[in-house]
Amino acid sequence: MPDLLRIEDLHVGFSTDAGVAPAVRGVSLSVAPGEVLALVGESGSGKTVTAKSVLGLLPATAVTFGRVLLGDGAADPDEDVLTASPARLRAMRGTLAAMVFQEPSTALNPVFTIGWQIAEGLRAHGRGTRAERRALAVELLDRVGIPDPAVRAKYYPHQLSGGQKQRAVIAMALALGTRLIVADEPTTALDVTVQAEILELLHRLRTDLGTAVLLITHNMGVVADLADRVAVMRDGAIVEQAPVATLFAAPAHTYTRELLAAVPVFGSAERALTPQPDEAVVSAAGLVIDYPGRLGRRAFRAVDGVDFEIRAGEVLGLVGESGSGKTTIGRAVAGLTGVTAGTLDVLGDVLGESSVAQRRPDSPHHPRRVGRAGKASRAGKASRAGKLGFVFQDPATSFNPQLTIADSVAEPLQVHRPELGRRAIRAEVEALLDAVRLPRGHGDRFPHELSGGERQRASLARALALRPPLLIADEPTSALDVSVQASVLELFAGLRRELGFAALFISHDLAVVEQVADRVAVLHRGRIVECGDTAVVLGTPREDYTRRLIASLPVADPSRQSRRRRADGGTDERGIDEH
């Protein structure tokens, strides 16, 4: 059967003041009906540029050569996307190929319902009556596994969970009967259980509908679970193409071997039982955190009676699904979210119900009221802020785009240690950049001039500027490709040995947590269901929920993934040798 997609000697560059900057160099690949081709490589390798060229989504500054041919599988592809008119491109999008973006929240319009947005594509292509479009939207939501589809079709995007939003985006992609889905990192922002559901959905689309997928990802576990073939990109070129089992078992190219070697393998970390120091830098007892309701609605309880400790020098991993309360606890430890009930002792600063009372405008301790109590409250927060560092999930949005990296790293020192003076602060910044292995010249660059891994290194330098005894890391590696992730985790471990800080490490990647954490706390619906030494909790879990999290984690082994899928009652049509 003819291919749905055939890319022939594709070259893409972007016009700049200094000339054309090449991004894709001579890429050739094809996708057959019902096939999943994974396109993998580091950030900046040209994966997303190649994917966007399939639907003609490149910006006006792009300069292209070669051919990108799309078809419906009934005849040889003869529609060249690169030479198609704007009107023809609009007709091809959704019918011959459709895109599923990495972050569904940015792909959905917040002011229209999910059903309306699915029907919009049908309406733009003149398909059906209003009632028929509405009925098809409900049918598509049901097909992608959204419960109560007739009700959910009337929901707005913010009323759906992350996994449901991604399912809705996939339903939009299927609305016009496309045979090819281009999926750009469709599971990166999802926790392991929701990721497993999306992967099962993509498996079913291939099995039941014959839908082909061009999958762009840096998660090699996802590749092992879903792909038939793999194309490896580096510096804009494809360095290796092979069937998935062959590539994982015997990679031919040095870069492919390096890429696979950087993947953290769950169950391979060797960690002795952690000695129990006496001093606790963080201690929570009966911690309750509510978010106030709006427009007469009841308050939402995000954290419900949690007890935990972080001892001096240790890393506590906090894992669980999205919405389990992980980030809320991290924000509470940092003093960014109030405590509703119970107590939270952070570096000797005790937060409890009184801290919420102080936030009320009618309280004499509220910051807007003048008095010693208000000044003391502010002083306590400033003192705690100088003793802890925060590494955010997305360093691109946590940096001020108008400040250089050096200025951003220097800011905590300027605020909390102004007595050092300009020269001493500059010397300290250079030492910090050296410690996180960033060349000193990078300090004079702006955040957008650094890669994702370099920005995360700079974020770590800023968090450690005051040598804090406590570090909070909220999903610090989830947006990084495997090789950059490996270098950041190695850096984290080295700095921890050197500086001896304690850390709250929040993540949904159990393989990463197993690698860095001394102890693990498993959160489910605001409660800790299991807590203990990493080797015990992840090696021999007691709770069904913990076992479900572990079972949902894809591993970078196609044969093992195929056996797991069959054992769970799923299907795998790839014909991978189970032995």
Coordinates of C-alpha atoms in Angstrom, one line a residue:
M1 CA 0.0 0.0 0.0
P2 CA 1.4 3.5 -0.8
D3 CA 2.9 5.6 2.0
L4 CA 0.8 8.3 3.7
L5 CA 3.9 10.5 4.0
R6 CA 7.1 10.6 2.1
I7 CA 9.8 13.2 2.8
E8 CA 12.5 13.4 0.2
D9 CA 15.8 15.3 0.9
L10 CA 14.3 18.0 3.1
H11 CA 16.4 21.0 3.9
V12 CA 15.0 23.8 6.1
G13 CA 16.8 26.9 7.2
F14 CA 15.8 30.2 8.8
S15 CA 16.7 33.6 7.5
T16 CA 18.7 35.8 9.9
D17 CA 20.7 39.0 9.7
A18 CA 23.8 36.8 9.3
G19 CA 22.3 34.6 6.6
V20 CA 20.4 31.4 6.5
A21 CA 20.8 29.2 9.6
P22 CA 20.3 25.6 8.7
A23 CA 17.9 23.5 10.9
V24 CA 17.2 20.4 8.9
R25 CA 19.8 18.9 6.5
G26 CA 18.7 16.3 3.8
V27 CA 16.0 14.4 5.8
S28 CA 14.3 11.5 4.0
L29 CA 11.7 9.3 5.6
S30 CA 8.3 7.7 5.1
V31 CA 5.3 6.6 7.1
A32 CA 3.0 3.8 5.9
P33 CA -0.7 3.3 6.8
G34 CA -1.0 2.0 10.3
E35 CA 2.7 2.5 11.1
V36 CA 4.2 4.4 14.0
L37 CA 7.5 6.1 13.2
A38 CA 9.3 7.7 16.1
L39 CA 11.6 10.7 15.5
V40 CA 14.0 11.0 18.4
G41 CA 17.0 13.2 19.3
E42 CA 18.2 16.0 21.5
S43 CA 16.6 19.4 21.7
G44 CA 17.6 21.4 18.6
S45 CA 18.2 18.3 16.5
G46 CA 15.4 19.4 14.0
K47 CA 12.6 17.0 15.1
T48 CA 9.9 19.6 15.6
V49 CA 10.9 21.6 12.5
T50 CA 10.6 18.4 10.4
A51 CA 7.2 17.7 12.0
K52 CA 5.9 21.2 11.3
S53 CA 7.0 21.0 7.7
V54 CA 4.5 18.1 7.2
L55 CA 1.6 20.4 7.8
G56 CA 3.1 23.6 6.3
L57 CA 3.4 25.2 9.8
L58 CA 6.8 26.6 9.3
P59 CA 7.2 30.4 9.8
A60 CA 7.6 32.9 7.0
T61 CA 11.4 33.1 7.7
A62 CA 11.8 29.4 6.8
V63 CA 13.7 28.6 3.6
T64 CA 12.9 25.0 2.3
F65 CA 14.2 22.6 -0.3
G66 CA 13.2 19.1 -1.2
R67 CA 9.7 17.5 -1.1
V68 CA 7.1 16.7 1.6
L69 CA 4.5 14.5 -0.1
L70 CA 1.2 13.6 1.6
G71 CA -1.5 11.1 0.4
D72 CA -4.5 9.2 1.7
G73 CA -2.9 5.7 1.2
A74 CA -5.0 5.0 -1.9
A75 CA -2.4 6.2 -4.4
D76 CA 1.2 7.4 -4.3
P77 CA 1.5 10.7 -2.4
D78 CA 1.5 13.6 -4.9
E79 CA 0.5 16.5 -2.7
D80 CA 3.7 18.5 -2.1
V81 CA 3.2 20.5 1.1
L82 CA 6.1 22.8 0.4
T83 CA 4.6 24.1 -2.9
A84 CA 0.9 24.0 -2.0
S85 CA -1.1 27.2 -1.9
P86 CA -2.5 28.5 1.4
A87 CA -6.0 27.4 0.4
R88 CA -4.8 23.9 -0.5
L89 CA -2.9 23.7 2.8
R90 CA -6.1 24.5 4.7
A91 CA -7.8 21.7 2.8
M92 CA -5.0 19.2 3.5
R93 CA -4.8 19.9 7.3
G94 CA -7.1 17.6 9.1
T95 CA -7.9 15.4 6.1
L96 CA -4.5 14.1 5.0
A97 CA -2.6 14.9 8.2
A98 CA -3.4 16.4 11.6
M99 CA -1.2 17.6 14.5
V100 CA -1.3 16.8 18.2
F101 CA 0.8 19.4 20.1
Q102 CA 2.8 18.9 23.3
E103 CA 0.7 21.1 25.6
P104 CA -3.0 20.7 25.0
S105 CA -3.8 23.8 27.1
T106 CA -2.2 26.0 24.5
A107 CA -3.8 24.2 21.6
L108 CA -7.4 24.6 23.0
N109 CA -9.3 27.9 23.0
P110 CA -10.2 28.7 26.6
V111 CA -13.4 30.6 25.7
F112 CA -15.1 27.8 23.7
T113 CA -16.4 24.4 24.8
I114 CA -14.7 21.2 23.8
G115 CA -17.6 20.1 21.6
W116 CA -17.6 23.4 19.8
Q117 CA -13.9 23.2 19.1
I118 CA -14.1 19.7 17.7
A119 CA -17.0 20.8 15.5
E120 CA -15.1 23.8 14.3
G121 CA -12.9 21.8 11.9
L122 CA -16.0 20.1 10.5
R123 CA -17.7 23.4 10.0
A124 CA -14.6 25.0 8.3
H125 CA -14.6 22.1 5.8
G126 CA -18.3 22.2 5.2
R127 CA -19.1 18.8 6.7
G128 CA -22.6 18.0 8.0
T129 CA -25.4 20.0 9.6
R130 CA -25.0 21.7 13.0
A131 CA -26.8 18.7 14.7
E132 CA -24.6 16.2 12.8
R133 CA -21.4 18.0 13.8
R134 CA -22.5 18.1 17.4
A135 CA -23.3 14.3 17.4
L136 CA -19.9 13.5 15.8
A137 CA -18.1 15.6 18.4
V138 CA -19.7 13.5 21.1
E139 CA -19.0 10.3 19.2
L140 CA -15.3 11.3 18.9
L141 CA -15.0 12.1 22.6
D142 CA -16.5 8.7 23.3
R143 CA -14.0 7.0 20.9
V144 CA -11.0 8.5 22.6
G145 CA -12.2 7.3 26.0
I146 CA -13.6 10.5 27.7
P147 CA -16.4 9.5 30.2
D148 CA -19.8 11.0 29.8
P149 CA -18.9 12.5 26.4
A150 CA -22.3 14.2 25.9
V151 CA -21.7 16.1 29.2
R152 CA -18.0 16.7 28.7
A153 CA -18.6 18.1 25.2
K154 CA -20.2 21.1 27.0
Y155 CA -17.1 21.6 29.2
Y156 CA -14.5 24.3 28.8
P157 CA -10.8 23.3 28.6
H158 CA -10.1 24.3 32.2
Q159 CA -12.8 21.9 33.4
L160 CA -10.9 18.9 32.0
S161 CA -7.8 17.2 33.5
G162 CA -4.5 17.2 31.6
G163 CA -5.1 13.7 30.2
Q164 CA -8.7 14.5 29.2
K165 CA -7.5 17.7 27.4
Q166 CA -4.9 15.6 25.4
R167 CA -7.7 13.1 24.5
A168 CA -9.8 16.0 23.3
V169 CA -7.0 17.3 21.1
I170 CA -6.6 13.8 19.6
A171 CA -10.4 13.7 19.0
M172 CA -10.0 17.1 17.1
A173 CA -7.2 15.5 15.0
L174 CA -9.5 12.6 14.1
A175 CA -12.6 14.7 13.3
L176 CA -12.0 14.9 9.5
G177 CA -11.0 11.3 9.1
T178 CA -7.2 11.8 8.9
R179 CA -5.1 8.7 8.4
L180 CA -1.9 10.3 9.7
I181 CA -1.3 12.0 13.1
V182 CA 1.8 14.0 13.7
A183 CA 2.3 13.9 17.5
D184 CA 4.8 16.3 19.0
E185 CA 5.8 15.2 22.5
P186 CA 2.1 14.1 23.3
T187 CA 2.9 12.7 26.7
T188 CA 5.8 14.9 28.1
A189 CA 3.7 16.9 30.5
L190 CA 1.6 13.9 31.7
D191 CA 2.2 11.8 34.8
V192 CA 2.8 8.1 34.3
T193 CA -0.7 6.8 34.7
V194 CA -2.2 9.3 32.3
Q195 CA 0.7 8.8 29.9
A196 CA -0.1 5.0 29.9
E197 CA -3.8 5.8 29.0
I198 CA -2.7 8.1 26.1
L199 CA -0.3 5.4 24.8
E200 CA -3.1 2.8 25.0
L201 CA -5.3 5.2 23.0
L202 CA -2.7 5.6 20.3
H203 CA -2.3 1.8 20.2
R204 CA -6.1 1.4 19.7
L205 CA -6.2 4.1 17.0
R206 CA -3.5 2.2 15.1
T207 CA -5.2 -1.2 15.6
D208 CA -8.9 -0.2 15.2
L209 CA -8.7 2.6 12.6
G210 CA -5.3 2.0 10.9
T211 CA -4.2 5.4 11.9
A212 CA -0.5 6.1 11.3
V213 CA 1.6 8.2 13.7
L214 CA 4.7 10.3 13.2
L215 CA 5.8 10.5 16.9
I216 CA 8.3 13.1 18.1
T217 CA 9.5 12.4 21.6
H218 CA 12.5 12.3 23.8
N219 CA 11.0 9.5 26.0
M220 CA 12.6 6.3 25.0
G221 CA 10.2 4.3 27.1
V222 CA 7.3 5.7 24.9
V223 CA 9.3 4.8 21.8
A224 CA 9.8 1.2 23.0
D225 CA 6.1 0.9 23.8
L226 CA 4.6 2.4 20.7
A227 CA 7.0 2.7 17.7
D228 CA 7.4 0.2 14.8
R229 CA 10.5 2.1 13.4
V230 CA 12.8 4.8 14.8
A231 CA 14.7 7.6 13.1
V232 CA 17.4 9.2 15.1
M233 CA 18.2 12.9 14.4
R234 CA 21.3 14.9 15.3
D235 CA 22.3 18.4 14.1
G236 CA 19.4 18.4 11.6
A237 CA 20.3 15.1 9.9
I238 CA 19.0 11.5 10.4
V239 CA 22.0 9.4 11.6
E240 CA 20.2 6.1 11.9
Q241 CA 16.9 4.5 10.9
A242 CA 15.9 0.9 12.1
P243 CA 13.0 -1.2 13.3
V244 CA 12.5 -0.5 17.0
A245 CA 13.7 -3.9 18.3
T246 CA 16.8 -3.7 16.2
L247 CA 17.7 -0.2 17.2
F248 CA 17.3 -0.9 21.0
A249 CA 19.1 -4.2 20.8
A250 CA 22.0 -3.3 18.5
P251 CA 22.3 0.5 17.8
A252 CA 24.6 1.1 14.9
H253 CA 25.5 4.8 15.4
T254 CA 27.6 6.1 18.2
Y255 CA 25.2 8.8 19.0
T256 CA 22.3 6.3 19.3
R257 CA 24.3 4.3 21.7
E258 CA 25.0 7.5 23.8
L259 CA 21.3 8.4 23.7
L260 CA 20.2 4.9 25.0
A261 CA 22.9 4.9 27.6
A262 CA 21.6 8.2 29.1
V263 CA 18.1 6.7 29.7
P264 CA 17.5 6.1 33.4
V265 CA 16.4 2.5 33.8
F266 CA 13.9 1.9 36.6
G267 CA 14.9 -0.9 38.9
S268 CA 18.6 -0.6 38.1
A269 CA 19.6 2.0 40.8
E270 CA 21.6 0.5 43.7
R271 CA 20.9 2.3 46.9
A272 CA 21.6 1.2 50.4
L273 CA 19.2 1.9 53.2
T274 CA 19.5 5.5 54.3
P275 CA 20.9 6.3 57.7
Q276 CA 18.5 8.4 59.7
P277 CA 20.0 11.7 60.9
D278 CA 18.5 13.4 63.9
E279 CA 18.0 16.9 62.7
A280 CA 14.9 17.7 60.5
V281 CA 15.0 20.8 58.2
V282 CA 11.3 20.3 57.3
S283 CA 8.7 18.7 59.4
A284 CA 4.9 18.5 58.6
A285 CA 2.3 17.2 61.1
G286 CA -1.4 16.9 60.0
L287 CA -0.8 19.4 57.2
V288 CA -4.0 20.6 55.5
I289 CA -4.1 23.0 52.6
D290 CA -7.3 24.3 51.1
Y291 CA -7.8 26.5 48.1
P292 CA -10.8 28.9 48.7
G293 CA -13.9 28.4 46.6
R294 CA -15.1 31.1 44.3
L295 CA -18.6 32.3 43.5
G296 CA -20.1 30.5 46.5
R297 CA -18.4 27.2 45.8
R298 CA -16.9 25.1 48.6
A299 CA -13.1 25.2 49.2
F300 CA -11.0 22.6 47.5
R301 CA -8.8 20.5 49.7
A302 CA -5.5 19.9 47.9
V303 CA -3.5 18.4 50.9
D304 CA -5.3 16.4 53.5
G305 CA -3.6 15.6 56.8
V306 CA -0.1 14.9 55.6
D307 CA 2.9 14.0 57.9
F308 CA 6.5 13.9 56.6
E309 CA 10.0 15.0 57.4
I310 CA 13.1 16.0 55.4
R311 CA 16.3 15.5 57.3
A312 CA 19.5 17.4 56.9
G313 CA 21.4 16.4 53.8
E314 CA 18.8 14.0 52.4
V315 CA 16.6 14.1 49.3
L316 CA 12.9 13.2 49.8
G317 CA 11.2 12.3 46.5
L318 CA 7.5 13.3 46.2
V319 CA 5.7 11.3 43.6
G320 CA 2.1 10.9 42.5
E321 CA -0.4 11.8 39.7
S322 CA -1.2 15.3 38.6
G323 CA -3.6 16.9 41.1
S324 CA -2.3 14.7 44.0
G325 CA -0.9 17.8 45.9
K326 CA 2.8 17.5 45.1
T327 CA 3.4 21.1 43.9
T328 CA 1.1 22.5 46.6
I329 CA 3.3 21.0 49.2
G330 CA 6.4 22.3 47.5
R331 CA 4.9 25.8 47.4
A332 CA 3.8 25.6 51.1
V333 CA 7.4 24.6 52.1
A334 CA 8.6 27.7 50.1
G335 CA 6.1 29.9 51.9
L336 CA 4.2 30.6 48.6
T337 CA 1.0 28.9 49.7
G338 CA -0.7 29.2 53.1
V339 CA -1.4 26.4 55.6
T340 CA -5.0 25.8 56.5
A341 CA -4.5 23.4 59.4
G342 CA -1.8 21.4 61.1
T343 CA 1.8 22.6 61.3
L344 CA 4.7 22.9 58.9
D345 CA 8.2 23.6 60.4
V346 CA 10.6 24.8 57.7
L347 CA 14.1 25.6 59.0
G348 CA 12.8 26.5 62.4
D349 CA 10.0 28.8 61.0
V350 CA 6.7 27.2 62.1
L351 CA 3.7 27.7 59.9
G352 CA 0.2 26.8 60.9
E353 CA -3.3 28.1 61.0
S354 CA -2.0 31.4 62.4
S355 CA -0.2 32.0 59.2
V356 CA -3.5 31.9 57.3
A357 CA -5.1 34.3 59.8
Q358 CA -2.2 36.7 59.3
R359 CA -3.1 36.9 55.6
R360 CA -6.6 38.2 56.3
P361 CA -7.1 41.9 55.7
D362 CA -8.8 42.3 59.1
S363 CA -5.8 40.7 61.0
P364 CA -3.4 43.0 62.8
H365 CA -0.6 40.9 61.5
H366 CA -1.6 41.3 57.8
P367 CA 1.3 42.9 55.8
R368 CA -0.8 45.9 54.8
R369 CA -1.3 46.8 58.5
V370 CA 1.4 48.8 60.1
G371 CA 2.9 47.3 63.3
R372 CA 5.6 45.2 64.8
A373 CA 3.7 41.9 64.1
G374 CA 3.5 42.7 60.4
K375 CA 7.1 43.6 60.2
A376 CA 8.1 40.4 62.1
S377 CA 6.0 38.3 59.7
R378 CA 7.8 39.9 56.7
A379 CA 11.2 39.4 58.4
G380 CA 10.4 35.7 59.0
K381 CA 9.5 35.2 55.3
A382 CA 12.7 37.0 54.2
S383 CA 14.8 34.9 56.5
R384 CA 13.3 31.7 55.2
A385 CA 13.6 32.8 51.6
G386 CA 17.3 33.3 52.2
K387 CA 17.7 29.7 53.4
L388 CA 16.0 27.8 50.6
G389 CA 16.3 27.6 46.8
F390 CA 13.6 26.8 44.3
V391 CA 14.3 25.1 40.9
F392 CA 11.2 25.4 38.7
Q393 CA 9.9 23.0 36.1
D394 CA 10.3 25.4 33.2
P395 CA 13.4 27.6 33.5
A396 CA 12.4 29.6 30.4
T397 CA 9.4 31.1 32.2
S398 CA 11.1 31.5 35.6
F399 CA 13.9 33.8 34.3
N400 CA 13.3 37.5 33.6
P401 CA 13.8 37.7 29.8
Q402 CA 15.2 41.2 30.2
L403 CA 18.1 40.2 32.5
T404 CA 21.2 38.4 31.5
I405 CA 21.9 35.0 33.1
A406 CA 24.6 36.5 35.3
D407 CA 22.2 39.2 36.5
S408 CA 19.5 36.6 37.3
V409 CA 22.0 34.5 39.3
A410 CA 23.3 37.6 41.1
E411 CA 19.8 38.8 42.2
P412 CA 19.5 36.6 45.3
L413 CA 22.9 37.8 46.5
Q414 CA 22.0 41.4 45.8
V415 CA 18.8 41.1 47.9
H416 CA 20.1 39.0 50.8
R417 CA 23.8 39.8 50.9
P418 CA 24.3 43.4 49.6
E419 CA 27.3 43.9 51.9
L420 CA 29.4 41.8 49.5
G421 CA 29.6 44.5 47.0
R422 CA 29.5 44.4 43.2
R423 CA 32.9 42.8 42.6
A424 CA 32.5 40.0 45.2
I425 CA 29.0 39.2 43.9
R426 CA 30.3 39.0 40.3
A427 CA 33.1 36.7 41.4
E428 CA 30.5 34.5 43.3
V429 CA 28.3 34.4 40.2
E430 CA 31.3 33.2 38.0
A431 CA 32.1 30.5 40.6
L432 CA 28.4 29.4 40.6
L433 CA 28.4 29.2 36.8
D434 CA 31.6 27.2 36.9
A435 CA 30.0 24.8 39.5
V436 CA 27.0 24.1 37.2
R437 CA 29.4 23.7 34.2
L438 CA 28.3 26.7 32.2
P439 CA 31.0 28.6 30.4
R440 CA 31.5 32.0 31.8
G441 CA 30.6 33.7 28.6
H442 CA 27.1 32.3 29.0
G443 CA 26.5 34.6 31.9
D444 CA 26.3 37.6 29.5
R445 CA 23.6 35.9 27.4
F446 CA 19.9 36.3 27.8
P447 CA 17.7 33.3 28.7
H448 CA 16.4 32.8 25.1
E449 CA 20.0 32.4 23.9
L450 CA 20.5 29.3 26.0
S451 CA 19.3 25.7 25.3
G452 CA 16.8 24.1 27.7
G453 CA 19.5 22.2 29.5
E454 CA 21.7 25.3 29.9
R455 CA 18.8 27.3 31.3
Q456 CA 18.1 24.5 33.8
R457 CA 21.8 24.6 34.9
A458 CA 21.5 28.4 35.3
S459 CA 18.3 27.9 37.3
L460 CA 20.2 25.5 39.6
A461 CA 23.0 28.0 40.0
R462 CA 20.5 30.7 41.0
A463 CA 18.8 28.4 43.5
L464 CA 22.1 27.6 45.1
A465 CA 23.5 31.2 45.1
L466 CA 22.9 31.6 48.9
R467 CA 24.2 28.1 49.7
P468 CA 20.8 27.2 51.2
P469 CA 20.4 24.2 53.4
L470 CA 17.2 23.3 51.6
L471 CA 16.4 23.0 47.9
I472 CA 12.9 22.5 46.4
A473 CA 13.0 21.0 42.8
D474 CA 9.6 20.9 41.1
E475 CA 9.8 18.6 38.0
P476 CA 13.2 20.0 37.2
T477 CA 13.9 17.5 34.3
S478 CA 10.5 16.7 32.8
A479 CA 11.0 19.0 29.8
L480 CA 14.5 17.9 29.1
D481 CA 15.7 15.2 26.6
V482 CA 17.4 12.2 28.0
S483 CA 21.0 13.2 27.5
V484 CA 20.5 16.7 29.0
Q485 CA 18.5 15.1 31.8
A486 CA 21.3 12.7 32.6
S487 CA 23.8 15.6 32.8
V488 CA 21.6 17.7 35.0
L489 CA 21.0 14.8 37.4
E490 CA 24.7 14.1 37.5
L491 CA 25.3 17.8 38.3
F492 CA 22.6 17.7 41.0
A493 CA 24.2 14.7 42.7
G494 CA 27.7 16.3 42.5
L495 CA 26.5 19.6 44.0
R496 CA 24.6 17.8 46.7
R497 CA 27.8 15.9 47.8
E498 CA 29.8 19.1 47.7
L499 CA 27.3 21.5 49.5
G500 CA 25.3 19.0 51.6
F501 CA 21.9 20.5 51.1
A502 CA 18.6 18.7 51.7
A503 CA 16.0 18.6 48.9
L504 CA 12.4 18.1 48.2
F505 CA 12.4 16.5 44.7
I506 CA 9.0 16.6 43.1
S507 CA 8.6 14.4 40.0
H508 CA 6.3 12.0 38.1
D509 CA 9.3 10.1 36.7
L510 CA 9.9 7.2 39.0
A511 CA 13.1 6.3 37.3
V512 CA 14.5 9.7 38.0
V513 CA 13.3 9.7 41.6
E514 CA 14.8 6.3 42.2
Q515 CA 18.1 7.7 41.0
V516 CA 18.3 10.8 43.2
A517 CA 16.1 10.3 46.3
D518 CA 17.0 8.7 49.6
R519 CA 13.4 8.4 50.7
V520 CA 10.1 8.5 48.7
A521 CA 6.6 9.7 49.7
V522 CA 3.8 8.6 47.4
L523 CA 0.8 11.1 47.3
H524 CA -2.7 10.2 46.2
R525 CA -5.6 12.6 46.3
G526 CA -3.8 14.8 48.8
R527 CA -2.7 12.1 51.2
I528 CA 0.5 10.2 51.6
V529 CA -0.3 6.5 51.0
E530 CA 3.3 5.2 51.4
C531 CA 6.5 6.7 52.6
G532 CA 9.9 5.2 53.3
D533 CA 13.4 4.4 52.0
T534 CA 13.6 4.5 48.2
A535 CA 14.8 1.0 47.8
V536 CA 11.9 -0.3 49.9
V537 CA 9.0 1.8 48.5
L538 CA 9.9 1.4 44.8
G539 CA 11.4 -2.1 45.2
T540 CA 8.7 -3.8 47.3
P541 CA 5.7 -1.4 47.4
R542 CA 3.0 -2.2 49.9
E543 CA 0.2 -0.1 48.4
D544 CA -1.8 -1.0 45.2
Y545 CA -1.6 2.7 44.1
T546 CA 2.2 2.6 44.3
R547 CA 2.3 -0.7 42.3
R548 CA 0.0 0.9 39.7
L549 CA 2.3 3.9 39.3
I550 CA 5.3 1.5 38.8
A551 CA 3.3 -0.7 36.3
S552 CA 2.4 2.4 34.3
L553 CA 6.0 3.5 33.8
P554 CA 7.2 2.6 30.2
V555 CA 10.7 1.1 30.1
A556 CA 13.2 1.5 27.2
D557 CA 12.9 -2.2 26.1
P558 CA 10.5 -3.0 23.2
S559 CA 10.4 -6.8 24.1
R560 CA 9.6 -6.1 27.7
Q561 CA 7.0 -3.5 26.8
S562 CA 5.3 -5.9 24.4
R563 CA 5.1 -8.6 27.1
R564 CA 3.7 -6.1 29.6
R565 CA 1.1 -4.9 27.2
R566 CA -0.1 -8.4 26.4
A567 CA -0.1 -9.4 30.1
D568 CA -2.4 -6.5 30.8
G569 CA -4.8 -7.6 28.2
G570 CA -3.8 -5.0 25.6
T571 CA -2.7 -5.5 22.0
D572 CA 0.6 -5.1 20.2
E573 CA 0.6 -5.5 16.5
R574 CA 4.3 -4.9 15.9
G575 CA 5.3 -8.5 15.9
I576 CA 8.2 -8.0 18.3
D577 CA 10.0 -11.2 19.4
E578 CA 9.0 -11.6 23.1
H579 CA 12.2 -13.6 23.8

